Amino acid sequence: MKKFNLIAAASLALALVSTPALAQDAPENAVAPPAPVPAARPSTDPATAPDASPAAEAAATGWDTEVATPGSSAGGLSDAQTAAIKQVDSYFNTLGDLKGAFVQTTADNKRMRGKFMMKRPGRFRFDYARPSRQIIISDGKYLAIQDLDLNNEDRVSLDQTPFRLLLRKDVDLIRDANIVEIRENATAIELALRDKSPDAPGQIRLTLTREPELAIKEWITTDAQGLDTHVQVSELVTDETLDAKLFRIETVTFSGFHPGQ
């Protein structure tokens, strides 16, 4: 079977498969939306950097740039930051079934796309569009990375992935995560966090839009080597009940369901 980096794939959740063969470029005639990128940071070169104070950046970008100390507990958060995190908690706690489209861009600029479905608690499914025939699926207990061409799969416990923080029954990020950074303005919240559990490596940076209502827009995951994978979601549907059978991890040989086909 192709060599998967299981921990990286599990922690990134959206088929962060490390083998180049699994990260093929999109078809030449495909029209891809702009790849999500991290929020710009002020230059660290004192000779060229503009005024990098929080007030200056806020004036330039509209972001509230006061951030928590990396790895801090709730004691390092301001009241405004705590309120923003609670809004994110509430969004995930009230989120029912969700489906949509995604575009994934890896650190080496390889782009893949497909459809995803999510059903809390703990269940999700990402089906990659051709030429890829990979599926990442969680049944709430295990996360499976499946290759339909090779009829193979790898599995890891969902508790070993940072996404368990967002898909559990009671999302409480201040309780369960180390808040690395929190930024917000009138239209978006950007939140970077790490799971407090040493069994769930990696970091996630979430971006949620506030207009017309709070909704997930994209996330950036950073693996142990410092490599980023960007995932942007669109065409979100929240008013459809998804069949629980879609999230069963079937033996790959007999798995015939692949919406990306």
PDB file of C-alpha atoms in Angstrom:
ATOM      1  CA  MET A   1       0.000   0.000   0.000  1.00  0.00           C
ATOM      2  CA  LYS A   2       1.118   3.552  -0.558  1.00  0.00           C
ATOM      3  CA  LYS A   3       2.887   4.945   2.471  1.00  0.00           C
ATOM      4  CA  PHE A   4       0.560   7.105   4.560  1.00  0.00           C
ATOM      5  CA  ASN A   5       1.698   9.343   7.359  1.00  0.00           C
ATOM      6  CA  LEU A   6      -1.090   8.193   9.661  1.00  0.00           C
ATOM      7  CA  ILE A   7      -0.681  10.715  12.438  1.00  0.00           C
ATOM      8  CA  ALA A   8      -0.468  13.633  10.008  1.00  0.00           C
ATOM      9  CA  ALA A   9      -3.453  12.363   8.066  1.00  0.00           C
ATOM     10  CA  ALA A  10      -5.528  11.855  11.182  1.00  0.00           C
ATOM     11  CA  SER A  11      -4.649  15.179  12.743  1.00  0.00           C
ATOM     12  CA  LEU A  12      -5.431  17.083   9.554  1.00  0.00           C
ATOM     13  CA  ALA A  13      -8.587  15.046   9.026  1.00  0.00           C
ATOM     14  CA  LEU A  14      -9.096  16.032   5.408  1.00  0.00           C
ATOM     15  CA  ALA A  15      -7.036  13.361   3.728  1.00  0.00           C
ATOM     16  CA  LEU A  16      -3.669  14.810   4.515  1.00  0.00           C
ATOM     17  CA  VAL A  17      -2.008  11.876   2.897  1.00  0.00           C
ATOM     18  CA  SER A  18       1.736  12.335   2.689  1.00  0.00           C
ATOM     19  CA  THR A  19       2.361  10.312  -0.490  1.00  0.00           C
ATOM     20  CA  PRO A  20       2.763  12.626  -3.515  1.00  0.00           C
ATOM     21  CA  ALA A  21       0.828  10.180  -5.695  1.00  0.00           C
ATOM     22  CA  LEU A  22      -2.253  10.852  -3.581  1.00  0.00           C
ATOM     23  CA  ALA A  23      -2.031  14.624  -3.978  1.00  0.00           C
ATOM     24  CA  GLN A  24      -2.428  15.070  -7.713  1.00  0.00           C
ATOM     25  CA  ASP A  25      -3.184  18.413  -9.277  1.00  0.00           C
ATOM     26  CA  ALA A  26      -6.736  19.222 -10.239  1.00  0.00           C
ATOM     27  CA  PRO A  27      -7.643  18.731 -13.928  1.00  0.00           C
ATOM     28  CA  GLU A  28      -6.218  21.440 -16.161  1.00  0.00           C
ATOM     29  CA  ASN A  29      -9.629  22.816 -17.089  1.00  0.00           C
ATOM     30  CA  ALA A  30     -10.917  22.938 -13.521  1.00  0.00           C
ATOM     31  CA  VAL A  31     -11.685  26.344 -12.081  1.00  0.00           C
ATOM     32  CA  ALA A  32     -10.414  26.413  -8.521  1.00  0.00           C
ATOM     33  CA  PRO A  33     -11.367  28.973  -5.917  1.00  0.00           C
ATOM     34  CA  PRO A  34      -8.502  30.935  -4.366  1.00  0.00           C
ATOM     35  CA  ALA A  35      -6.516  28.832  -1.934  1.00  0.00           C
ATOM     36  CA  PRO A  36      -6.922  29.951   1.664  1.00  0.00           C
ATOM     37  CA  VAL A  37      -3.787  31.480   3.132  1.00  0.00           C
ATOM     38  CA  PRO A  38      -2.753  32.346   6.663  1.00  0.00           C
ATOM     39  CA  ALA A  39      -3.436  35.843   7.888  1.00  0.00           C
ATOM     40  CA  ALA A  40      -0.501  38.119   7.093  1.00  0.00           C
ATOM     41  CA  ARG A  41       1.859  38.801   9.942  1.00  0.00           C
ATOM     42  CA  PRO A  42       4.007  41.926  10.348  1.00  0.00           C
ATOM     43  CA  SER A  43       7.612  41.653   9.180  1.00  0.00           C
ATOM     44  CA  THR A  44      10.124  40.709  11.862  1.00  0.00           C
ATOM     45  CA  ASP A  45      12.961  42.635  10.198  1.00  0.00           C
ATOM     46  CA  PRO A  46      13.341  45.795  12.308  1.00  0.00           C
ATOM     47  CA  ALA A  47      14.913  47.629   9.385  1.00  0.00           C
ATOM     48  CA  THR A  48      11.892  47.163   7.122  1.00  0.00           C
ATOM     49  CA  ALA A  49       8.997  46.385   9.420  1.00  0.00           C
ATOM     50  CA  PRO A  50       6.246  48.962   9.826  1.00  0.00           C
ATOM     51  CA  ASP A  51       4.779  49.729  13.220  1.00  0.00           C
ATOM     52  CA  ALA A  52       3.840  46.178  14.324  1.00  0.00           C
ATOM     53  CA  SER A  53       1.945  47.183  17.424  1.00  0.00           C
ATOM     54  CA  PRO A  54      -1.529  45.669  17.968  1.00  0.00           C
ATOM     55  CA  ALA A  55      -3.085  49.105  17.516  1.00  0.00           C
ATOM     56  CA  ALA A  56      -1.323  49.636  14.184  1.00  0.00           C
ATOM     57  CA  GLU A  57      -2.307  46.237  12.821  1.00  0.00           C
ATOM     58  CA  ALA A  58      -5.872  46.633  14.013  1.00  0.00           C
ATOM     59  CA  ALA A  59      -6.074  49.960  12.225  1.00  0.00           C
ATOM     60  CA  ALA A  60      -4.712  48.423   9.031  1.00  0.00           C
ATOM     61  CA  THR A  61      -6.711  45.189   8.971  1.00  0.00           C
ATOM     62  CA  GLY A  62      -9.674  45.599  11.264  1.00  0.00           C
ATOM     63  CA  TRP A  63      -8.470  42.626  13.322  1.00  0.00           C
ATOM     64  CA  ASP A  64      -8.353  42.651  17.102  1.00  0.00           C
ATOM     65  CA  THR A  65      -4.802  41.334  17.301  1.00  0.00           C
ATOM     66  CA  GLU A  66      -4.386  40.919  21.040  1.00  0.00           C
ATOM     67  CA  VAL A  67      -3.513  37.240  21.336  1.00  0.00           C
ATOM     68  CA  ALA A  68      -3.190  34.683  24.064  1.00  0.00           C
ATOM     69  CA  THR A  69       0.250  33.496  25.049  1.00  0.00           C
ATOM     70  CA  PRO A  70       0.963  30.290  23.069  1.00  0.00           C
ATOM     71  CA  GLY A  71      -0.175  27.312  25.074  1.00  0.00           C
ATOM     72  CA  SER A  72      -1.886  29.478  27.631  1.00  0.00           C
ATOM     73  CA  SER A  73      -4.925  28.522  29.649  1.00  0.00           C
ATOM     74  CA  ALA A  74      -8.070  30.582  29.992  1.00  0.00           C
ATOM     75  CA  GLY A  75      -6.154  32.792  32.411  1.00  0.00           C
ATOM     76  CA  GLY A  76      -4.256  34.296  29.457  1.00  0.00           C
ATOM     77  CA  LEU A  77      -7.387  35.334  27.580  1.00  0.00           C
ATOM     78  CA  SER A  78      -9.155  38.667  27.686  1.00  0.00           C
ATOM     79  CA  ASP A  79     -12.905  38.863  28.204  1.00  0.00           C
ATOM     80  CA  ALA A  80     -13.357  39.674  24.504  1.00  0.00           C
ATOM     81  CA  GLN A  81     -11.252  36.682  23.441  1.00  0.00           C
ATOM     82  CA  THR A  82     -13.132  34.379  25.776  1.00  0.00           C
ATOM     83  CA  ALA A  83     -16.439  35.618  24.356  1.00  0.00           C
ATOM     84  CA  ALA A  84     -15.263  34.953  20.791  1.00  0.00           C
ATOM     85  CA  ILE A  85     -14.173  31.415  21.684  1.00  0.00           C
ATOM     86  CA  LYS A  86     -17.539  30.808  23.327  1.00  0.00           C
ATOM     87  CA  GLN A  87     -19.191  31.852  20.053  1.00  0.00           C
ATOM     88  CA  VAL A  88     -17.138  29.188  18.261  1.00  0.00           C
ATOM     89  CA  ASP A  89     -18.126  26.629  20.917  1.00  0.00           C
ATOM     90  CA  SER A  90     -21.787  27.520  20.419  1.00  0.00           C
ATOM     91  CA  TYR A  91     -21.509  27.226  16.637  1.00  0.00           C
ATOM     92  CA  PHE A  92     -20.185  23.671  16.805  1.00  0.00           C
ATOM     93  CA  ASN A  93     -22.492  22.650  19.654  1.00  0.00           C
ATOM     94  CA  THR A  94     -25.572  23.704  17.698  1.00  0.00           C
ATOM     95  CA  LEU A  95     -24.323  22.446  14.351  1.00  0.00           C
ATOM     96  CA  GLY A  96     -26.419  19.552  13.099  1.00  0.00           C
ATOM     97  CA  ASP A  97     -25.754  17.728   9.852  1.00  0.00           C
ATOM     98  CA  LEU A  98     -23.534  19.536   7.374  1.00  0.00           C
ATOM     99  CA  LYS A  99     -22.389  18.860   3.840  1.00  0.00           C
ATOM    100  CA  GLY A 100     -20.622  20.805   1.128  1.00  0.00           C
ATOM    101  CA  ALA A 101     -17.638  21.012  -1.182  1.00  0.00           C
ATOM    102  CA  PHE A 102     -13.976  21.359  -0.269  1.00  0.00           C
ATOM    103  CA  VAL A 103     -10.683  22.317  -1.865  1.00  0.00           C
ATOM    104  CA  GLN A 104      -7.482  21.119  -0.197  1.00  0.00           C
ATOM    105  CA  THR A 105      -4.093  22.693  -0.927  1.00  0.00           C
ATOM    106  CA  THR A 106      -0.987  21.017   0.483  1.00  0.00           C
ATOM    107  CA  ALA A 107       2.335  22.571   1.466  1.00  0.00           C
ATOM    108  CA  ASP A 108       3.783  21.699  -1.957  1.00  0.00           C
ATOM    109  CA  ASN A 109       0.864  23.479  -3.653  1.00  0.00           C
ATOM    110  CA  LYS A 110      -0.926  20.298  -4.762  1.00  0.00           C
ATOM    111  CA  ARG A 111      -4.656  20.815  -4.965  1.00  0.00           C
ATOM    112  CA  MET A 112      -7.453  18.291  -4.561  1.00  0.00           C
ATOM    113  CA  ARG A 113     -11.187  18.752  -4.281  1.00  0.00           C
ATOM    114  CA  GLY A 114     -14.294  16.806  -3.435  1.00  0.00           C
ATOM    115  CA  LYS A 115     -17.423  16.594  -1.302  1.00  0.00           C
ATOM    116  CA  PHE A 116     -17.743  16.250   2.443  1.00  0.00           C
ATOM    117  CA  MET A 117     -20.436  15.316   4.953  1.00  0.00           C
ATOM    118  CA  MET A 118     -20.471  15.734   8.720  1.00  0.00           C
ATOM    119  CA  LYS A 119     -22.783  14.388  11.404  1.00  0.00           C
ATOM    120  CA  ARG A 120     -22.101  15.123  15.043  1.00  0.00           C
ATOM    121  CA  PRO A 121     -20.919  13.686  17.256  1.00  0.00           C
ATOM    122  CA  GLY A 122     -17.702  12.550  15.669  1.00  0.00           C
ATOM    123  CA  ARG A 123     -18.792  11.443  12.215  1.00  0.00           C
ATOM    124  CA  PHE A 124     -17.541  12.847   8.936  1.00  0.00           C
ATOM    125  CA  ARG A 125     -16.720  11.756   5.426  1.00  0.00           C
ATOM    126  CA  PHE A 126     -14.537  13.318   2.711  1.00  0.00           C
ATOM    127  CA  ASP A 127     -14.754  11.891  -0.797  1.00  0.00           C
ATOM    128  CA  TYR A 128     -12.063  13.112  -3.160  1.00  0.00           C
ATOM    129  CA  ALA A 129     -12.962  13.814  -6.777  1.00  0.00           C
ATOM    130  CA  ARG A 130     -11.224  11.992  -9.599  1.00  0.00           C
ATOM    131  CA  PRO A 131      -8.500  11.320 -10.524  1.00  0.00           C
ATOM    132  CA  SER A 132      -8.126  10.567  -6.811  1.00  0.00           C
ATOM    133  CA  ARG A 133     -10.169   7.732  -5.332  1.00  0.00           C
ATOM    134  CA  GLN A 134      -9.455   8.331  -1.685  1.00  0.00           C
ATOM    135  CA  ILE A 135     -11.968   8.575   1.146  1.00  0.00           C
ATOM    136  CA  ILE A 136     -11.464   9.712   4.708  1.00  0.00           C
ATOM    137  CA  ILE A 137     -14.279   8.595   6.955  1.00  0.00           C
ATOM    138  CA  SER A 138     -14.949   8.662  10.685  1.00  0.00           C
ATOM    139  CA  ASP A 139     -17.649   6.621  12.390  1.00  0.00           C
ATOM    140  CA  GLY A 140     -17.260   8.524  15.655  1.00  0.00           C
ATOM    141  CA  LYS A 141     -14.710   6.107  17.062  1.00  0.00           C
ATOM    142  CA  TYR A 142     -12.188   5.467  14.305  1.00  0.00           C
ATOM    143  CA  LEU A 143     -10.905   7.466  11.380  1.00  0.00           C
ATOM    144  CA  ALA A 144     -10.152   5.450   8.235  1.00  0.00           C
ATOM    145  CA  ILE A 145      -8.050   6.544   5.270  1.00  0.00           C
ATOM    146  CA  GLN A 146      -9.144   4.433   2.308  1.00  0.00           C
ATOM    147  CA  ASP A 147      -7.659   3.964  -1.153  1.00  0.00           C
ATOM    148  CA  LEU A 148     -10.304   2.527  -3.477  1.00  0.00           C
ATOM    149  CA  ASP A 149      -7.803   1.904  -6.292  1.00  0.00           C
ATOM    150  CA  LEU A 150      -5.590  -0.263  -4.097  1.00  0.00           C
ATOM    151  CA  ASN A 151      -8.420  -1.641  -1.935  1.00  0.00           C
ATOM    152  CA  ASN A 152      -6.525  -0.721   1.202  1.00  0.00           C
ATOM    153  CA  GLU A 153      -7.052   1.392   4.275  1.00  0.00           C
ATOM    154  CA  ASP A 154      -5.349   2.615   7.427  1.00  0.00           C
ATOM    155  CA  ARG A 155      -7.182   3.414  10.657  1.00  0.00           C
ATOM    156  CA  VAL A 156      -6.481   5.515  13.705  1.00  0.00           C
ATOM    157  CA  SER A 157      -8.534   6.318  16.784  1.00  0.00           C
ATOM    158  CA  LEU A 158     -10.508   9.530  16.381  1.00  0.00           C
ATOM    159  CA  ASP A 159      -9.245  10.543  19.832  1.00  0.00           C
ATOM    160  CA  GLN A 160      -5.775  10.821  18.307  1.00  0.00           C
ATOM    161  CA  THR A 161      -6.895  13.667  16.049  1.00  0.00           C
ATOM    162  CA  PRO A 162      -7.402  17.330  16.982  1.00  0.00           C
ATOM    163  CA  PHE A 163     -10.763  17.339  15.201  1.00  0.00           C
ATOM    164  CA  ARG A 164     -12.244  15.427  18.118  1.00  0.00           C
ATOM    165  CA  LEU A 165     -12.331  18.818  19.868  1.00  0.00           C
ATOM    166  CA  LEU A 166     -14.816  20.201  17.343  1.00  0.00           C
ATOM    167  CA  LEU A 167     -17.039  17.153  16.815  1.00  0.00           C
ATOM    168  CA  ARG A 168     -17.659  15.951  20.339  1.00  0.00           C
ATOM    169  CA  LYS A 169     -21.074  16.268  22.009  1.00  0.00           C
ATOM    170  CA  ASP A 170     -19.979  19.134  24.232  1.00  0.00           C
ATOM    171  CA  VAL A 171     -17.456  21.400  22.530  1.00  0.00           C
ATOM    172  CA  ASP A 172     -15.529  23.469  25.078  1.00  0.00           C
ATOM    173  CA  LEU A 173     -12.296  24.742  23.554  1.00  0.00           C
ATOM    174  CA  ILE A 174     -11.072  26.601  26.626  1.00  0.00           C
ATOM    175  CA  ARG A 175     -11.448  23.404  28.654  1.00  0.00           C
ATOM    176  CA  ASP A 176      -9.929  21.006  26.123  1.00  0.00           C
ATOM    177  CA  ALA A 177      -7.515  23.037  23.988  1.00  0.00           C
ATOM    178  CA  ASN A 178      -4.485  25.248  24.316  1.00  0.00           C
ATOM    179  CA  ILE A 179      -5.453  28.505  22.632  1.00  0.00           C
ATOM    180  CA  VAL A 180      -2.492  29.631  20.554  1.00  0.00           C
ATOM    181  CA  GLU A 181      -4.075  32.714  19.010  1.00  0.00           C
ATOM    182  CA  ILE A 182      -7.452  34.396  18.685  1.00  0.00           C
ATOM    183  CA  ARG A 183      -8.180  37.206  16.222  1.00  0.00           C
ATOM    184  CA  GLU A 184     -11.487  38.757  15.271  1.00  0.00           C
ATOM    185  CA  ASN A 185     -13.096  41.626  13.451  1.00  0.00           C
ATOM    186  CA  ALA A 186     -16.651  42.518  12.462  1.00  0.00           C
ATOM    187  CA  THR A 187     -16.861  39.820   9.792  1.00  0.00           C
ATOM    188  CA  ALA A 188     -14.728  36.872  10.973  1.00  0.00           C
ATOM    189  CA  ILE A 189     -13.122  34.975  13.828  1.00  0.00           C
ATOM    190  CA  GLU A 190      -9.726  33.327  13.421  1.00  0.00           C
ATOM    191  CA  LEU A 191      -8.704  30.841  16.091  1.00  0.00           C
ATOM    192  CA  ALA A 192      -5.540  28.748  16.358  1.00  0.00           C
ATOM    193  CA  LEU A 193      -5.467  25.891  18.860  1.00  0.00           C
ATOM    194  CA  ARG A 194      -3.789  22.687  19.921  1.00  0.00           C
ATOM    195  CA  ASP A 195      -5.386  19.762  21.702  1.00  0.00           C
ATOM    196  CA  LYS A 196      -4.221  19.461  25.297  1.00  0.00           C
ATOM    197  CA  SER A 197      -3.937  15.714  24.793  1.00  0.00           C
ATOM    198  CA  PRO A 198      -0.403  14.618  23.777  1.00  0.00           C
ATOM    199  CA  ASP A 199      -2.036  11.880  21.682  1.00  0.00           C
ATOM    200  CA  ALA A 200      -3.488  14.459  19.263  1.00  0.00           C
ATOM    201  CA  PRO A 201      -0.535  16.284  17.685  1.00  0.00           C
ATOM    202  CA  GLY A 202      -0.626  19.247  15.341  1.00  0.00           C
ATOM    203  CA  GLN A 203      -2.298  22.630  15.287  1.00  0.00           C
ATOM    204  CA  ILE A 204      -5.501  23.872  13.650  1.00  0.00           C
ATOM    205  CA  ARG A 205      -6.225  27.445  12.607  1.00  0.00           C
ATOM    206  CA  LEU A 206      -9.956  27.944  12.020  1.00  0.00           C
ATOM    207  CA  THR A 207     -11.597  30.800  10.169  1.00  0.00           C
ATOM    208  CA  LEU A 208     -15.320  31.361  10.651  1.00  0.00           C
ATOM    209  CA  THR A 209     -17.252  34.094   8.884  1.00  0.00           C
ATOM    210  CA  ARG A 210     -19.851  36.142  10.755  1.00  0.00           C
ATOM    211  CA  GLU A 211     -21.964  37.203   7.779  1.00  0.00           C
ATOM    212  CA  PRO A 212     -24.772  36.473   7.292  1.00  0.00           C
ATOM    213  CA  GLU A 213     -24.267  34.202  10.329  1.00  0.00           C
ATOM    214  CA  LEU A 214     -21.377  32.371  11.952  1.00  0.00           C
ATOM    215  CA  ALA A 215     -20.139  29.554   9.698  1.00  0.00           C
ATOM    216  CA  ILE A 216     -16.928  27.649   9.080  1.00  0.00           C
ATOM    217  CA  LYS A 217     -15.045  28.944   6.037  1.00  0.00           C
ATOM    218  CA  GLU A 218     -11.625  27.316   6.122  1.00  0.00           C
ATOM    219  CA  TRP A 219      -8.960  25.775   8.281  1.00  0.00           C
ATOM    220  CA  ILE A 220      -5.206  25.407   8.128  1.00  0.00           C
ATOM    221  CA  THR A 221      -3.550  22.455   9.803  1.00  0.00           C
ATOM    222  CA  THR A 222       0.136  22.365  10.709  1.00  0.00           C
ATOM    223  CA  ASP A 223       1.859  19.032  11.183  1.00  0.00           C
ATOM    224  CA  ALA A 224       4.851  18.139  13.342  1.00  0.00           C
ATOM    225  CA  GLN A 225       7.220  19.180  10.543  1.00  0.00           C
ATOM    226  CA  GLY A 226       5.648  22.640  10.362  1.00  0.00           C
ATOM    227  CA  LEU A 227       3.954  21.972   7.002  1.00  0.00           C
ATOM    228  CA  ASP A 228       0.586  23.612   6.372  1.00  0.00           C
ATOM    229  CA  THR A 229      -2.422  22.138   4.604  1.00  0.00           C
ATOM    230  CA  HIS A 230      -5.224  24.550   3.696  1.00  0.00           C
ATOM    231  CA  VAL A 231      -8.833  23.443   3.352  1.00  0.00           C
ATOM    232  CA  GLN A 232     -11.545  25.767   2.099  1.00  0.00           C
ATOM    233  CA  VAL A 233     -15.220  24.756   2.236  1.00  0.00           C
ATOM    234  CA  SER A 234     -18.185  26.076   0.263  1.00  0.00           C
ATOM    235  CA  GLU A 235     -21.734  25.222  -0.859  1.00  0.00           C
ATOM    236  CA  LEU A 236     -22.646  24.445   2.755  1.00  0.00           C
ATOM    237  CA  VAL A 237     -25.995  22.745   3.399  1.00  0.00           C
ATOM    238  CA  THR A 238     -27.288  22.528   6.974  1.00  0.00           C
ATOM    239  CA  ASP A 239     -30.984  21.713   6.527  1.00  0.00           C
ATOM    240  CA  GLU A 240     -30.655  18.136   5.265  1.00  0.00           C
ATOM    241  CA  THR A 241     -30.623  15.054   7.499  1.00  0.00           C
ATOM    242  CA  LEU A 242     -27.792  12.743   6.507  1.00  0.00           C
ATOM    243  CA  ASP A 243     -28.210   8.974   6.685  1.00  0.00           C
ATOM    244  CA  ALA A 244     -26.057   7.521   9.466  1.00  0.00           C
ATOM    245  CA  LYS A 245     -25.165   4.650   7.118  1.00  0.00           C
ATOM    246  CA  LEU A 246     -22.987   7.044   5.119  1.00  0.00           C
ATOM    247  CA  PHE A 247     -20.529   7.103   8.009  1.00  0.00           C
ATOM    248  CA  ARG A 248     -20.062   3.384   8.423  1.00  0.00           C
ATOM    249  CA  ILE A 249     -16.519   2.251   7.723  1.00  0.00           C
ATOM    250  CA  GLU A 250     -17.084  -0.537   5.225  1.00  0.00           C
ATOM    251  CA  THR A 251     -14.441  -2.989   4.083  1.00  0.00           C
ATOM    252  CA  VAL A 252     -12.772  -1.199   1.191  1.00  0.00           C
ATOM    253  CA  THR A 253     -13.099  -4.091  -1.244  1.00  0.00           C
ATOM    254  CA  PHE A 254     -16.882  -3.891  -1.010  1.00  0.00           C
ATOM    255  CA  SER A 255     -17.197  -0.102  -0.733  1.00  0.00           C
ATOM    256  CA  GLY A 256     -18.974   1.192  -3.792  1.00  0.00           C
ATOM    257  CA  PHE A 257     -20.197   4.571  -2.582  1.00  0.00           C
ATOM    258  CA  HIS A 258     -18.066   7.465  -3.823  1.00  0.00           C
ATOM    259  CA  PRO A 259     -19.847  10.775  -4.515  1.00  0.00           C
ATOM    260  CA  GLY A 260     -16.758  12.130  -6.262  1.00  0.00           C
ATOM    261  CA  GLN A 261     -17.027   9.555  -9.046  1.00  0.00           C
TER     262      GLN A 261
END
